[in-house]
Amino acid sequence: MRVWRITCFSLFFGWFLSSVPELTGSAELNIAVEVDTTILINSAHTNTHCRVCIRQDTQQLCQSSVLLRTDTLLDFNCSQPENVFTVQIIRDNVLYLDKKRKYLSGHEKRQKKRLEEENKQEDKVMYNIEPKEHDAFQKFNRTFIWNLKPPDTKTLHLNFSSTGLQQIQPTDSCPDKHVYMLAVQNVSVGRFCSNGTIRQVDVCNIGILSLEVSGGRALDKKVIGVSMGPLINSLANFHVVLPERSSTQDFFTPIAFPEDAETTWCFTIPHTYYTDVHILSYTVPTCLQPENIPTMKYTWQGEEPLVKLMNVSQPLVEPGNFNLSIKNCKLSGPQPPSQDLTVHFQISAIRRSKGQCEGDLPEKQVLQIRVKKKEKTTCVLKLDSVMMDTITIASGNHFVLNSFDCHKDDIELTVNQTIECKEWRDCASTPFPLTFSYDQQCIPGVLKKIIWLLQGPQNSAVELQTPAGDLRYCPPKDKCNSILLLNVSHVTSGITLGQFCPKGTIQKIQIRESMIAISASVMSSNYWNLATKPFLTYSFTQDISEHYIFTVAPKMDNPTVLATPAWPSGMKSSSTVSWIVNLEPQFKSNVKFRNVSQPKCKEVHTNIAVQTIRSQKTLYSTKKDEKINDLLVPESFYLNMTNCKSPTGAFRAMMEITLQNSSNVLLGIILSIVGVVLVIITAVGICIFLRKKKRNKAPPVSVYNPSEHTFLPGLHGMSKAQDEEDPHTYIYIDESLIYSHLLKDDNEKEE
């Protein structure tokens, strides 16, 4: 029992000591109060027994708060009053301005001469606010307050160049435990930390500037300049200077924004930097006139104001300095309103590299260029100051295209060009090359696709050829393995004829349609040069017998793949297609039907026919539900297909043509070559035999020359070198022809 009593007494005594620690001792402070300064010491806790005491005559008055206007000796009846009391150091500054005087009350004698000199420039700094520390209160949470009252016709300019302010949320604190607060007309316009981008704040009417410093923190004595200027219409103007680096700043509207009041932020942006504005959160009150709902008003120098609602995208990638104003509306309903105007917005400044392209697309070429940026890129595109992800530039229009932080691979270009020939007299019969030529190549990006819209006279046909090589049919799922992929389609119906690659066996495509579209998807890096090279020619011709005609010249190295138009979809009802397959005489072809789909027809069935060109012999013609076997065609041939009128299902076919050497022709060629070689060998052998025989029969020859001069018959005057190279050299000379007269004289002498 005794132990329990001792324990209870110890617990009660400990609780008593912990609940009233201020009663365990006392503290005495000697306070010096400056002129026009008031010090308010107030208890932060209601249920406390600690009191602050001051002496009045011979008595000591103790209370929970005290207001000091003169030097006073304070006595706290607790040892740690800094944990109980807060201190407010209030300074009243009334600013006067007229033609005769300009001074601060309480300082007229000391500052009159200096202020009279400064009166020459009205907006010059009148004086500096220099926070002064009271060493006696350094352990207390203290607030320095300056009441600033300018004339009714003037505006206060508070210069924070030495500190720089950064706006924070009402519940946030600052790392250095120094929080600035500014109020105008009993309205708090914001809480701020030091080391920010706000360099100056302009306030109209009475302004209250305060600085909260936590207990135990030394006062950071940064100077704040004060001056006066012309009257403003805003509740407050914030002058913000953004740094020359990428940065993001948060800003907030005043707390309890008054109705019909306005706040303005003036932003100074470094050169080559561009700003983005984002609204992170906002609330709007119920306005007396709904059309006057609060908005964001942007103003750039020399431009018309831009007004944006808060629920839409705000300006992005904007260069240059600008002002942003937010104005509240006249409220309807009870006062205060159920919902205040609050806006939390963010300003981001980024240094960007800018590219600009300005010009006009030639109207006669009927061009349209679509500029599209890729996803997940920091590239920004603007057309005439409007930011877009996809920009379309048309012929005959002047354009100004700006790009920011855009690499060539970040942008894709699609070019549409219309080529029109409505009258036959305007359409030449010679093929025209399909090219894209544009002198102003400042438009950034990679040329990915060119689309030509060919429109000929009524009831005409389009003929396509390749001057640089033939085309190869490329099924939709196959790879082209080329720098180009061509797609041919009908404009009116949208049906795709097929897609083709260069370096194939299709020499010509004829389409019974006056309007078709040809698209070239570019797969190479040499974009502009490729677009200017004619890789396809077109011409308008008279109507043809079939809907489609393909001229094909198969090659020995690779099989030729052919497919019906619109593969893998079926052919249009009642449509026809013909392939003219040209073979060289030494080849024959193997036609293999890889994939054939036959529909159900009500009347006339579909038809697939193979007919030789030279002999006009029909090698194959399908019958209903007949399986198509492979064909061996000995010469050039036609491959014709016709769909029925009302098919149920798709009519489509894919063929493969492979060349083979013709055996009879090859044998004839070999025998001919062997015969020619034998004839040549026999002739050469006879010539060699005769020549050797003549050489063996030729006797030695002596020539008598009675004179000393060299003599050649019929070749007087020829040089020795030329004589030695004379091809006409005699091998055998009959002596009876040369010496017959000498032989006659000798015979006469003998006789």
Short mmCIF file of C-alpha atoms in Angstrom, two decimals, residues 115-582:
data_model
loop_
_atom_site.label_atom_id
_atom_site.label_comp_id
_atom_site.label_asym_id
_atom_site.label_seq_id
_atom_site.Cartn_x
_atom_site.Cartn_y
_atom_site.Cartn_z
CA LEU A 115 14.73 62.96 -49.79
CA GLU A 116 14.64 66.45 -51.27
CA GLU A 117 17.50 65.49 -53.58
CA GLU A 118 15.70 62.30 -54.58
CA ASN A 119 12.50 64.23 -55.30
CA LYS A 120 13.85 65.02 -58.79
CA GLN A 121 13.12 61.48 -59.88
CA GLU A 122 9.73 60.34 -58.67
CA ASP A 123 10.30 56.60 -59.15
CA LYS A 124 13.71 56.54 -57.56
CA VAL A 125 14.16 54.44 -54.40
CA MET A 126 13.00 56.55 -51.48
CA TYR A 127 14.51 54.44 -48.76
CA ASN A 128 15.54 50.91 -47.93
CA ILE A 129 13.85 48.53 -45.55
CA GLU A 130 16.61 47.06 -43.40
CA PRO A 131 15.40 44.42 -40.95
CA LYS A 132 17.04 44.92 -37.54
CA GLU A 133 17.52 42.12 -35.11
CA HIS A 134 16.63 42.39 -31.40
CA ASP A 135 19.10 40.16 -29.66
CA ALA A 136 16.74 39.71 -26.73
CA PHE A 137 14.17 38.07 -28.99
CA GLN A 138 16.45 35.84 -31.09
CA LYS A 139 15.14 32.69 -29.44
CA PHE A 140 11.52 33.69 -30.07
CA ASN A 141 9.42 33.11 -33.16
CA ARG A 142 9.28 36.66 -34.43
CA THR A 143 7.58 38.53 -37.22
CA PHE A 144 8.85 41.81 -38.68
CA ILE A 145 5.99 43.89 -40.08
CA TRP A 146 6.19 47.05 -42.21
CA ASN A 147 3.00 49.03 -42.76
CA LEU A 148 3.49 50.99 -45.99
CA LYS A 149 1.00 53.71 -46.90
CA PRO A 150 1.61 55.69 -50.12
CA PRO A 151 -0.50 58.60 -51.34
CA ASP A 152 -3.78 57.65 -52.94
CA THR A 153 -2.48 58.54 -56.41
CA LYS A 154 0.67 56.47 -56.19
CA THR A 155 1.74 52.84 -56.26
CA LEU A 156 4.33 51.20 -54.07
CA HIS A 157 7.29 49.47 -55.74
CA LEU A 158 8.97 46.91 -53.50
CA ASN A 159 12.36 45.92 -54.91
CA PHE A 160 13.53 42.43 -53.93
CA SER A 161 16.60 42.31 -56.18
CA SER A 162 18.88 41.47 -53.28
CA THR A 163 16.68 38.62 -52.07
CA GLY A 164 14.55 37.41 -54.96
CA LEU A 165 11.21 35.89 -53.99
CA GLN A 166 9.70 32.53 -54.76
CA GLN A 167 5.96 32.09 -54.25
CA ILE A 168 4.84 29.13 -52.13
CA GLN A 169 1.60 27.53 -51.01
CA PRO A 170 -0.10 29.04 -47.92
CA THR A 171 0.82 25.99 -45.83
CA ASP A 172 4.42 25.62 -47.06
CA SER A 173 7.56 26.76 -45.23
CA CYS A 174 10.98 27.88 -46.40
CA PRO A 175 14.29 26.03 -45.99
CA ASP A 176 15.97 28.99 -44.27
CA LYS A 177 12.96 29.54 -41.95
CA HIS A 178 12.43 33.03 -43.43
CA VAL A 179 8.93 33.49 -44.86
CA TYR A 180 7.89 36.76 -46.55
CA MET A 181 4.21 37.72 -46.70
CA LEU A 182 2.56 40.54 -48.58
CA ALA A 183 -0.97 41.88 -48.12
CA VAL A 184 -2.83 44.62 -49.97
CA GLN A 185 -6.12 46.07 -48.78
CA ASN A 186 -6.31 43.34 -46.14
CA VAL A 187 -5.94 40.70 -48.87
CA SER A 188 -3.00 38.32 -48.74
CA VAL A 189 -1.39 38.28 -52.18
CA GLY A 190 1.05 35.53 -51.33
CA ARG A 191 3.70 33.86 -49.21
CA PHE A 192 7.28 33.78 -50.44
CA CYS A 193 10.71 32.34 -49.82
CA SER A 194 13.97 34.06 -50.69
CA ASN A 195 16.26 33.17 -53.61
CA GLY A 196 13.47 33.26 -56.20
CA THR A 197 12.77 34.90 -59.55
CA ILE A 198 10.39 37.66 -58.38
CA ARG A 199 12.44 40.84 -58.44
CA GLN A 200 9.76 43.45 -57.76
CA VAL A 201 6.17 43.70 -56.52
CA ASP A 202 3.93 46.67 -57.20
CA VAL A 203 0.98 47.21 -54.85
CA CYS A 204 -1.71 49.86 -54.80
CA ASN A 205 -3.04 51.48 -51.66
CA ILE A 206 -1.84 50.30 -48.26
CA GLY A 207 0.67 47.47 -48.35
CA ILE A 208 1.75 45.27 -45.47
CA LEU A 209 5.07 43.47 -45.79
CA SER A 210 6.01 40.95 -43.13
CA LEU A 211 8.89 38.58 -42.51
CA GLU A 212 8.48 35.52 -40.27
CA VAL A 213 11.66 34.13 -38.69
CA SER A 214 11.68 30.96 -36.64
CA GLY A 215 13.08 31.00 -33.11
CA GLY A 216 16.77 30.31 -32.82
CA ARG A 217 17.45 31.46 -36.42
CA ALA A 218 19.62 34.49 -37.00
CA LEU A 219 17.91 37.22 -39.01
CA ASP A 220 19.02 37.44 -42.64
CA LYS A 221 19.33 41.19 -43.04
CA LYS A 222 18.57 41.59 -46.74
CA VAL A 223 17.66 45.05 -47.93
CA ILE A 224 14.31 45.77 -49.64
CA GLY A 225 14.04 48.93 -51.72
CA VAL A 226 10.90 51.07 -51.63
CA SER A 227 9.82 53.59 -54.24
CA MET A 228 6.63 55.04 -55.69
CA GLY A 229 5.26 55.18 -59.20
CA PRO A 230 2.12 55.79 -61.24
CA LEU A 231 -1.12 54.25 -60.08
CA ILE A 232 -1.92 50.75 -61.39
CA ASN A 233 -5.26 49.07 -61.93
CA SER A 234 -4.17 45.71 -60.55
CA LEU A 235 -4.27 44.56 -56.99
CA ALA A 236 -0.59 43.64 -57.38
CA ASN A 237 1.97 43.32 -60.18
CA PHE A 238 4.73 40.73 -59.89
CA HIS A 239 7.88 41.32 -61.97
CA VAL A 240 9.56 37.99 -62.67
CA VAL A 241 12.99 37.58 -64.26
CA LEU A 242 13.63 33.99 -65.33
CA PRO A 243 17.22 32.70 -65.14
CA GLU A 244 19.35 31.81 -68.17
CA ARG A 245 18.89 28.10 -67.64
CA SER A 246 16.03 25.66 -67.90
CA SER A 247 13.68 26.35 -65.01
CA THR A 248 10.14 25.83 -63.76
CA GLN A 249 8.36 28.28 -61.45
CA ASP A 250 5.03 27.99 -59.60
CA PHE A 251 2.66 30.92 -59.05
CA PHE A 252 -0.61 31.35 -57.16
CA THR A 253 -3.44 33.85 -57.17
CA PRO A 254 -4.13 35.84 -53.98
CA ILE A 255 -5.95 34.15 -51.13
CA ALA A 256 -9.60 35.23 -50.98
CA PHE A 257 -9.34 36.95 -54.36
CA PRO A 258 -11.64 40.01 -54.23
CA GLU A 259 -14.36 40.30 -56.83
CA ASP A 260 -13.62 42.39 -59.92
CA ALA A 261 -9.94 42.55 -58.88
CA GLU A 262 -6.96 41.76 -61.07
CA THR A 263 -3.43 40.44 -60.56
CA THR A 264 -0.67 40.64 -63.17
CA TRP A 265 2.64 38.84 -63.60
CA CYS A 266 5.26 40.47 -65.85
CA PHE A 267 7.74 37.88 -67.14
CA THR A 268 11.18 38.71 -68.51
CA ILE A 269 12.48 35.81 -70.63
CA PRO A 270 16.16 35.32 -71.58
CA HIS A 271 17.14 35.38 -75.23
CA THR A 272 16.76 32.05 -77.11
CA TYR A 273 14.52 30.76 -74.30
CA TYR A 274 10.91 29.76 -74.83
CA THR A 275 8.17 29.48 -72.23
CA ASP A 276 5.36 27.01 -71.63
CA VAL A 277 2.35 27.82 -69.44
CA HIS A 278 0.49 25.02 -67.64
CA ILE A 279 -2.46 25.37 -65.27
CA LEU A 280 -2.06 22.73 -62.55
CA SER A 281 -5.29 23.46 -60.66
CA TYR A 282 -8.01 26.11 -60.51
CA THR A 283 -11.43 26.95 -59.10
CA VAL A 284 -13.82 29.63 -60.35
CA PRO A 285 -16.68 31.29 -58.47
CA THR A 286 -20.25 31.76 -59.65
CA CYS A 287 -20.22 35.00 -61.63
CA LEU A 288 -23.05 37.47 -61.85
CA GLN A 289 -22.65 37.37 -65.64
CA PRO A 290 -21.55 33.90 -66.85
CA GLU A 291 -19.87 35.36 -69.93
CA ASN A 292 -17.44 37.20 -67.63
CA ILE A 293 -15.96 34.01 -66.23
CA PRO A 294 -12.31 34.51 -65.16
CA THR A 295 -9.77 33.96 -67.93
CA MET A 296 -6.02 34.02 -68.57
CA LYS A 297 -5.00 37.11 -70.56
CA TYR A 298 -1.59 37.06 -72.27
CA THR A 299 0.04 40.13 -73.78
CA TRP A 300 3.22 40.22 -75.87
CA GLN A 301 4.75 43.48 -76.97
CA GLY A 302 3.39 44.62 -80.32
CA GLU A 303 0.72 41.91 -80.47
CA GLU A 304 -2.96 41.71 -79.71
CA PRO A 305 -3.83 40.19 -76.31
CA LEU A 306 -4.51 36.46 -76.25
CA VAL A 307 -7.34 35.35 -73.96
CA LYS A 308 -7.60 31.71 -72.90
CA LEU A 309 -10.15 29.88 -70.77
CA MET A 310 -8.69 27.92 -67.89
CA ASN A 311 -9.95 24.58 -69.13
CA VAL A 312 -8.04 24.74 -72.43
CA SER A 313 -4.41 24.42 -73.38
CA GLN A 314 -2.32 27.46 -72.57
CA PRO A 315 0.42 29.00 -74.75
CA LEU A 316 3.43 26.79 -75.37
CA VAL A 317 6.92 27.49 -76.75
CA GLU A 318 6.47 31.24 -76.80
CA PRO A 319 9.49 33.53 -77.16
CA GLY A 320 9.92 36.97 -75.65
CA ASN A 321 8.68 38.85 -72.60
CA PHE A 322 4.98 38.80 -71.80
CA ASN A 323 2.40 39.76 -69.18
CA LEU A 324 -0.20 37.43 -67.71
CA SER A 325 -3.31 38.88 -66.06
CA ILE A 326 -6.05 37.09 -64.13
CA LYS A 327 -9.18 39.07 -63.27
CA ASN A 328 -12.01 37.96 -61.07
CA CYS A 329 -15.63 38.59 -62.00
CA LYS A 330 -18.48 40.24 -60.13
CA LEU A 331 -19.92 37.60 -57.89
CA SER A 332 -23.51 36.49 -57.54
CA GLY A 333 -25.04 34.93 -54.48
CA PRO A 334 -24.10 35.21 -50.84
CA GLN A 335 -20.99 36.91 -49.58
CA PRO A 336 -18.47 35.45 -49.16
CA PRO A 337 -18.90 33.16 -52.18
CA SER A 338 -19.11 29.42 -51.81
CA GLN A 339 -16.01 29.04 -54.00
CA ASP A 340 -13.18 31.54 -54.47
CA LEU A 341 -11.10 32.13 -57.56
CA THR A 342 -7.87 30.18 -57.14
CA VAL A 343 -5.33 29.41 -59.85
CA HIS A 344 -2.10 27.47 -59.52
CA PHE A 345 -0.09 27.76 -62.73
CA GLN A 346 3.44 26.91 -63.79
CA ILE A 347 5.89 28.69 -66.08
CA SER A 348 8.66 26.64 -67.70
CA ALA A 349 11.49 28.20 -69.65
CA ILE A 350 13.67 26.06 -71.91
CA ARG A 351 16.49 27.07 -74.20
CA ARG A 352 15.66 25.84 -77.68
CA SER A 353 17.25 25.85 -81.10
CA LYS A 354 14.92 27.45 -83.60
CA GLY A 355 14.51 26.80 -87.29
CA GLN A 356 12.31 28.84 -89.59
CA CYS A 357 11.00 28.25 -93.09
CA GLU A 358 8.99 30.93 -94.84
CA GLY A 359 7.71 30.89 -98.39
CA ASP A 360 4.93 30.08 -100.85
CA LEU A 361 4.19 26.77 -102.52
CA PRO A 362 3.85 27.12 -106.32
CA GLU A 363 0.17 27.36 -107.15
CA LYS A 364 0.55 25.81 -110.59
CA GLN A 365 1.92 22.55 -109.15
CA VAL A 366 -1.18 22.00 -106.95
CA LEU A 367 0.95 20.85 -104.03
CA GLN A 368 0.08 19.99 -100.47
CA ILE A 369 2.78 19.18 -97.92
CA ARG A 370 1.89 17.63 -94.59
CA VAL A 371 4.47 18.08 -91.84
CA LYS A 372 3.99 15.70 -88.90
CA LYS A 373 6.20 15.27 -85.86
CA LYS A 374 6.79 11.84 -84.40
CA GLU A 375 5.50 10.81 -81.00
CA LYS A 376 7.69 10.91 -77.88
CA THR A 377 9.89 13.73 -79.12
CA THR A 378 10.65 17.17 -77.70
CA CYS A 379 10.32 18.70 -81.15
CA VAL A 380 7.79 21.54 -81.41
CA LEU A 381 6.17 22.76 -84.64
CA LYS A 382 4.38 26.05 -85.15
CA LEU A 383 2.57 27.39 -88.19
CA ASP A 384 1.97 31.14 -88.03
CA SER A 385 2.54 31.12 -84.23
CA VAL A 386 0.07 28.28 -83.64
CA MET A 387 1.56 25.07 -82.23
CA MET A 388 0.46 21.87 -83.99
CA ASP A 389 1.54 18.26 -84.15
CA THR A 390 0.56 18.06 -87.83
CA ILE A 391 0.81 21.02 -90.20
CA THR A 392 -0.59 21.15 -93.73
CA ILE A 393 0.82 23.62 -96.25
CA ALA A 394 -1.12 24.12 -99.49
CA SER A 395 -0.23 25.72 -102.81
CA GLY A 396 -0.94 29.41 -103.20
CA ASN A 397 -0.67 30.13 -99.45
CA HIS A 398 2.11 32.00 -97.72
CA PHE A 399 3.42 30.14 -94.68
CA VAL A 400 5.81 30.69 -91.78
CA LEU A 401 6.87 27.38 -90.27
CA ASN A 402 8.88 27.43 -87.04
CA SER A 403 10.53 24.37 -85.54
CA PHE A 404 12.10 24.12 -82.10
CA ASP A 405 14.57 21.44 -81.02
CA CYS A 406 13.67 19.40 -84.08
CA HIS A 407 16.07 16.96 -85.67
CA LYS A 408 15.54 15.80 -89.22
CA ASP A 409 14.40 12.36 -88.11
CA ASP A 410 11.78 13.83 -85.74
CA ILE A 411 9.55 15.04 -88.59
CA GLU A 412 7.89 13.14 -91.43
CA LEU A 413 6.78 14.79 -94.67
CA THR A 414 3.97 13.66 -96.95
CA VAL A 415 3.60 15.39 -100.31
CA ASN A 416 0.36 15.39 -102.33
CA GLN A 417 0.49 16.60 -105.93
CA THR A 418 -2.44 16.75 -108.37
CA ILE A 419 -1.75 16.33 -112.10
CA GLU A 420 -4.79 17.19 -114.18
CA CYS A 421 -5.51 16.95 -117.92
CA LYS A 422 -9.22 17.35 -118.64
CA GLU A 423 -9.11 17.85 -122.42
CA TRP A 424 -7.42 15.57 -124.96
CA ARG A 425 -5.85 18.51 -126.74
CA ASP A 426 -3.98 19.34 -123.53
CA CYS A 427 -2.73 15.78 -123.04
CA ALA A 428 0.40 14.85 -124.95
CA SER A 429 0.77 11.23 -126.04
CA THR A 430 4.37 11.02 -124.81
CA PRO A 431 4.89 9.75 -121.25
CA PHE A 432 5.55 12.32 -118.54
CA PRO A 433 7.85 11.60 -115.59
CA LEU A 434 6.44 11.54 -112.07
CA THR A 435 8.72 13.74 -109.97
CA PHE A 436 8.47 16.14 -107.06
CA SER A 437 10.46 19.34 -107.39
CA TYR A 438 10.36 22.05 -104.75
CA ASP A 439 13.01 24.75 -104.69
CA GLN A 440 12.55 25.83 -101.06
CA GLN A 441 13.82 22.81 -99.22
CA CYS A 442 13.94 24.58 -95.84
CA ILE A 443 10.96 22.57 -94.61
CA PRO A 444 12.52 20.25 -91.99
CA GLY A 445 11.93 16.55 -91.92
CA VAL A 446 12.22 13.27 -93.76
CA LEU A 447 10.25 12.76 -96.96
CA LYS A 448 8.32 9.54 -96.29
CA LYS A 449 5.60 9.53 -98.91
CA ILE A 450 4.70 11.20 -102.19
CA ILE A 451 1.16 10.88 -103.52
CA TRP A 452 0.28 11.80 -107.10
CA LEU A 453 -3.36 12.20 -108.11
CA LEU A 454 -3.60 11.63 -111.88
CA GLN A 455 -6.79 12.87 -113.51
CA GLY A 456 -7.24 12.47 -117.26
CA PRO A 457 -10.06 13.16 -119.73
CA GLN A 458 -13.35 11.33 -119.44
CA ASN A 459 -13.32 7.68 -120.62
CA SER A 460 -9.54 7.64 -120.74
CA ALA A 461 -6.99 5.14 -119.49
CA VAL A 462 -3.74 5.62 -117.60
CA GLU A 463 -0.56 3.95 -118.72
CA LEU A 464 2.36 3.59 -116.29
CA GLN A 465 5.94 2.66 -117.23
CA THR A 466 9.31 2.67 -115.53
CA PRO A 467 12.18 4.34 -117.40
CA ALA A 468 14.82 3.11 -114.96
CA GLY A 469 13.75 -0.56 -114.85
CA ASP A 470 10.70 -2.76 -114.54
CA LEU A 471 8.40 -3.22 -111.54
CA ARG A 472 7.93 -6.22 -109.30
CA TYR A 473 4.62 -7.10 -107.71
CA CYS A 474 4.96 -7.15 -103.93
CA PRO A 475 2.25 -8.90 -101.89
CA PRO A 476 1.11 -6.92 -98.82
CA LYS A 477 3.03 -9.03 -96.28
CA ASP A 478 6.25 -9.30 -98.29
CA LYS A 479 9.25 -7.00 -97.90
CA CYS A 480 10.17 -4.75 -100.76
CA ASN A 481 13.93 -4.54 -100.00
CA SER A 482 14.15 -1.35 -101.99
CA ILE A 483 14.25 2.41 -101.51
CA LEU A 484 10.72 2.74 -102.89
CA LEU A 485 7.36 1.07 -102.44
CA LEU A 486 4.71 2.08 -104.97
CA ASN A 487 0.99 1.76 -104.35
CA VAL A 488 -1.55 2.19 -107.16
CA SER A 489 -5.22 2.70 -106.28
CA HIS A 490 -8.52 4.05 -107.60
CA VAL A 491 -9.51 7.46 -106.28
CA THR A 492 -13.28 7.16 -106.55
CA SER A 493 -13.69 3.65 -105.13
CA GLY A 494 -10.56 3.55 -103.00
CA ILE A 495 -9.74 0.05 -104.30
CA THR A 496 -6.02 -0.71 -104.30
CA LEU A 497 -4.69 -2.22 -107.48
CA GLY A 498 -1.53 -3.45 -105.78
CA GLN A 499 1.86 -2.42 -104.48
CA PHE A 500 5.05 -2.69 -106.48
CA CYS A 501 8.81 -2.46 -106.06
CA PRO A 502 11.55 -1.53 -108.55
CA LYS A 503 13.70 -4.12 -110.37
CA GLY A 504 11.07 -6.58 -111.47
CA THR A 505 9.50 -7.97 -114.66
CA ILE A 506 6.37 -5.79 -115.12
CA GLN A 507 7.11 -3.42 -117.97
CA LYS A 508 3.79 -1.63 -118.27
CA ILE A 509 0.52 -1.18 -116.35
CA GLN A 510 -2.64 -0.01 -118.12
CA ILE A 511 -5.74 0.93 -116.12
CA ARG A 512 -9.15 1.71 -117.56
CA GLU A 513 -9.78 4.59 -115.20
CA SER A 514 -9.42 8.35 -115.70
CA MET A 515 -8.51 9.09 -112.07
CA ILE A 516 -5.97 7.07 -110.07
CA ALA A 517 -3.63 7.71 -107.15
CA ILE A 518 0.00 6.64 -107.02
CA SER A 519 1.85 6.77 -103.72
CA ALA A 520 5.59 6.27 -103.33
CA SER A 521 6.73 5.43 -99.82
CA VAL A 522 10.38 6.35 -99.45
CA MET A 523 12.62 3.95 -97.54
CA SER A 524 15.96 5.67 -98.15
CA SER A 525 17.85 8.54 -96.50
CA ASN A 526 18.44 10.37 -99.77
CA TYR A 527 14.98 11.80 -99.68
CA TRP A 528 14.96 14.98 -101.73
CA ASN A 529 17.30 13.68 -104.44
CA LEU A 530 15.22 10.55 -104.82
CA ALA A 531 12.04 12.58 -105.19
CA THR A 532 13.49 14.56 -108.09
CA LYS A 533 14.51 11.46 -110.09
CA PRO A 534 11.88 10.17 -112.55
CA PHE A 535 11.28 6.58 -111.47
CA LEU A 536 7.83 6.31 -113.07
CA THR A 537 6.22 7.80 -116.17
CA TYR A 538 2.54 8.22 -116.96
CA SER A 539 0.44 8.97 -120.02
CA PHE A 540 -3.26 9.19 -120.80
CA THR A 541 -4.50 6.97 -123.64
CA GLN A 542 -7.79 6.05 -125.24
CA ASP A 543 -10.05 3.51 -123.58
CA ILE A 544 -8.70 -0.08 -123.45
CA SER A 545 -10.57 -3.39 -123.81
CA GLU A 546 -9.78 -4.73 -120.32
CA HIS A 547 -10.01 -3.11 -116.94
CA TYR A 548 -6.33 -3.88 -116.28
CA ILE A 549 -3.52 -4.91 -118.63
CA PHE A 550 -0.06 -5.86 -117.39
CA THR A 551 2.86 -6.35 -119.80
CA VAL A 552 5.33 -8.79 -118.27
CA ALA A 553 8.77 -10.00 -119.39
CA PRO A 554 9.87 -12.82 -117.05
CA LYS A 555 13.54 -13.33 -116.31
CA MET A 556 15.56 -16.47 -115.82
CA ASP A 557 17.06 -15.63 -112.45
CA ASN A 558 13.90 -15.33 -110.31
CA PRO A 559 10.29 -16.52 -110.60
CA THR A 560 7.70 -13.85 -111.47
CA VAL A 561 4.81 -13.53 -109.02
CA LEU A 562 1.51 -12.12 -110.30
CA ALA A 563 -1.78 -11.54 -108.50
CA THR A 564 -5.23 -10.29 -109.34
CA PRO A 565 -5.96 -6.62 -108.57
CA ALA A 566 -6.81 -5.74 -104.96
CA TRP A 567 -5.14 -8.90 -103.61
CA PRO A 568 -5.83 -10.38 -101.06
CA SER A 569 -9.34 -9.00 -101.58
CA GLY A 570 -11.31 -10.19 -104.55
CA MET A 571 -11.70 -8.56 -107.95
CA LYS A 572 -14.58 -6.22 -108.54
CA SER A 573 -17.66 -7.84 -110.12
CA SER A 574 -17.59 -8.05 -113.95
CA SER A 575 -14.01 -6.75 -114.00
CA THR A 576 -11.36 -8.18 -116.32
CA VAL A 577 -7.59 -8.38 -116.17
CA SER A 578 -5.04 -9.51 -118.73
CA TRP A 579 -1.35 -10.27 -118.49
CA ILE A 580 0.72 -10.14 -121.70
CA VAL A 581 3.67 -12.42 -120.98
CA ASN A 582 6.52 -11.99 -123.48
#
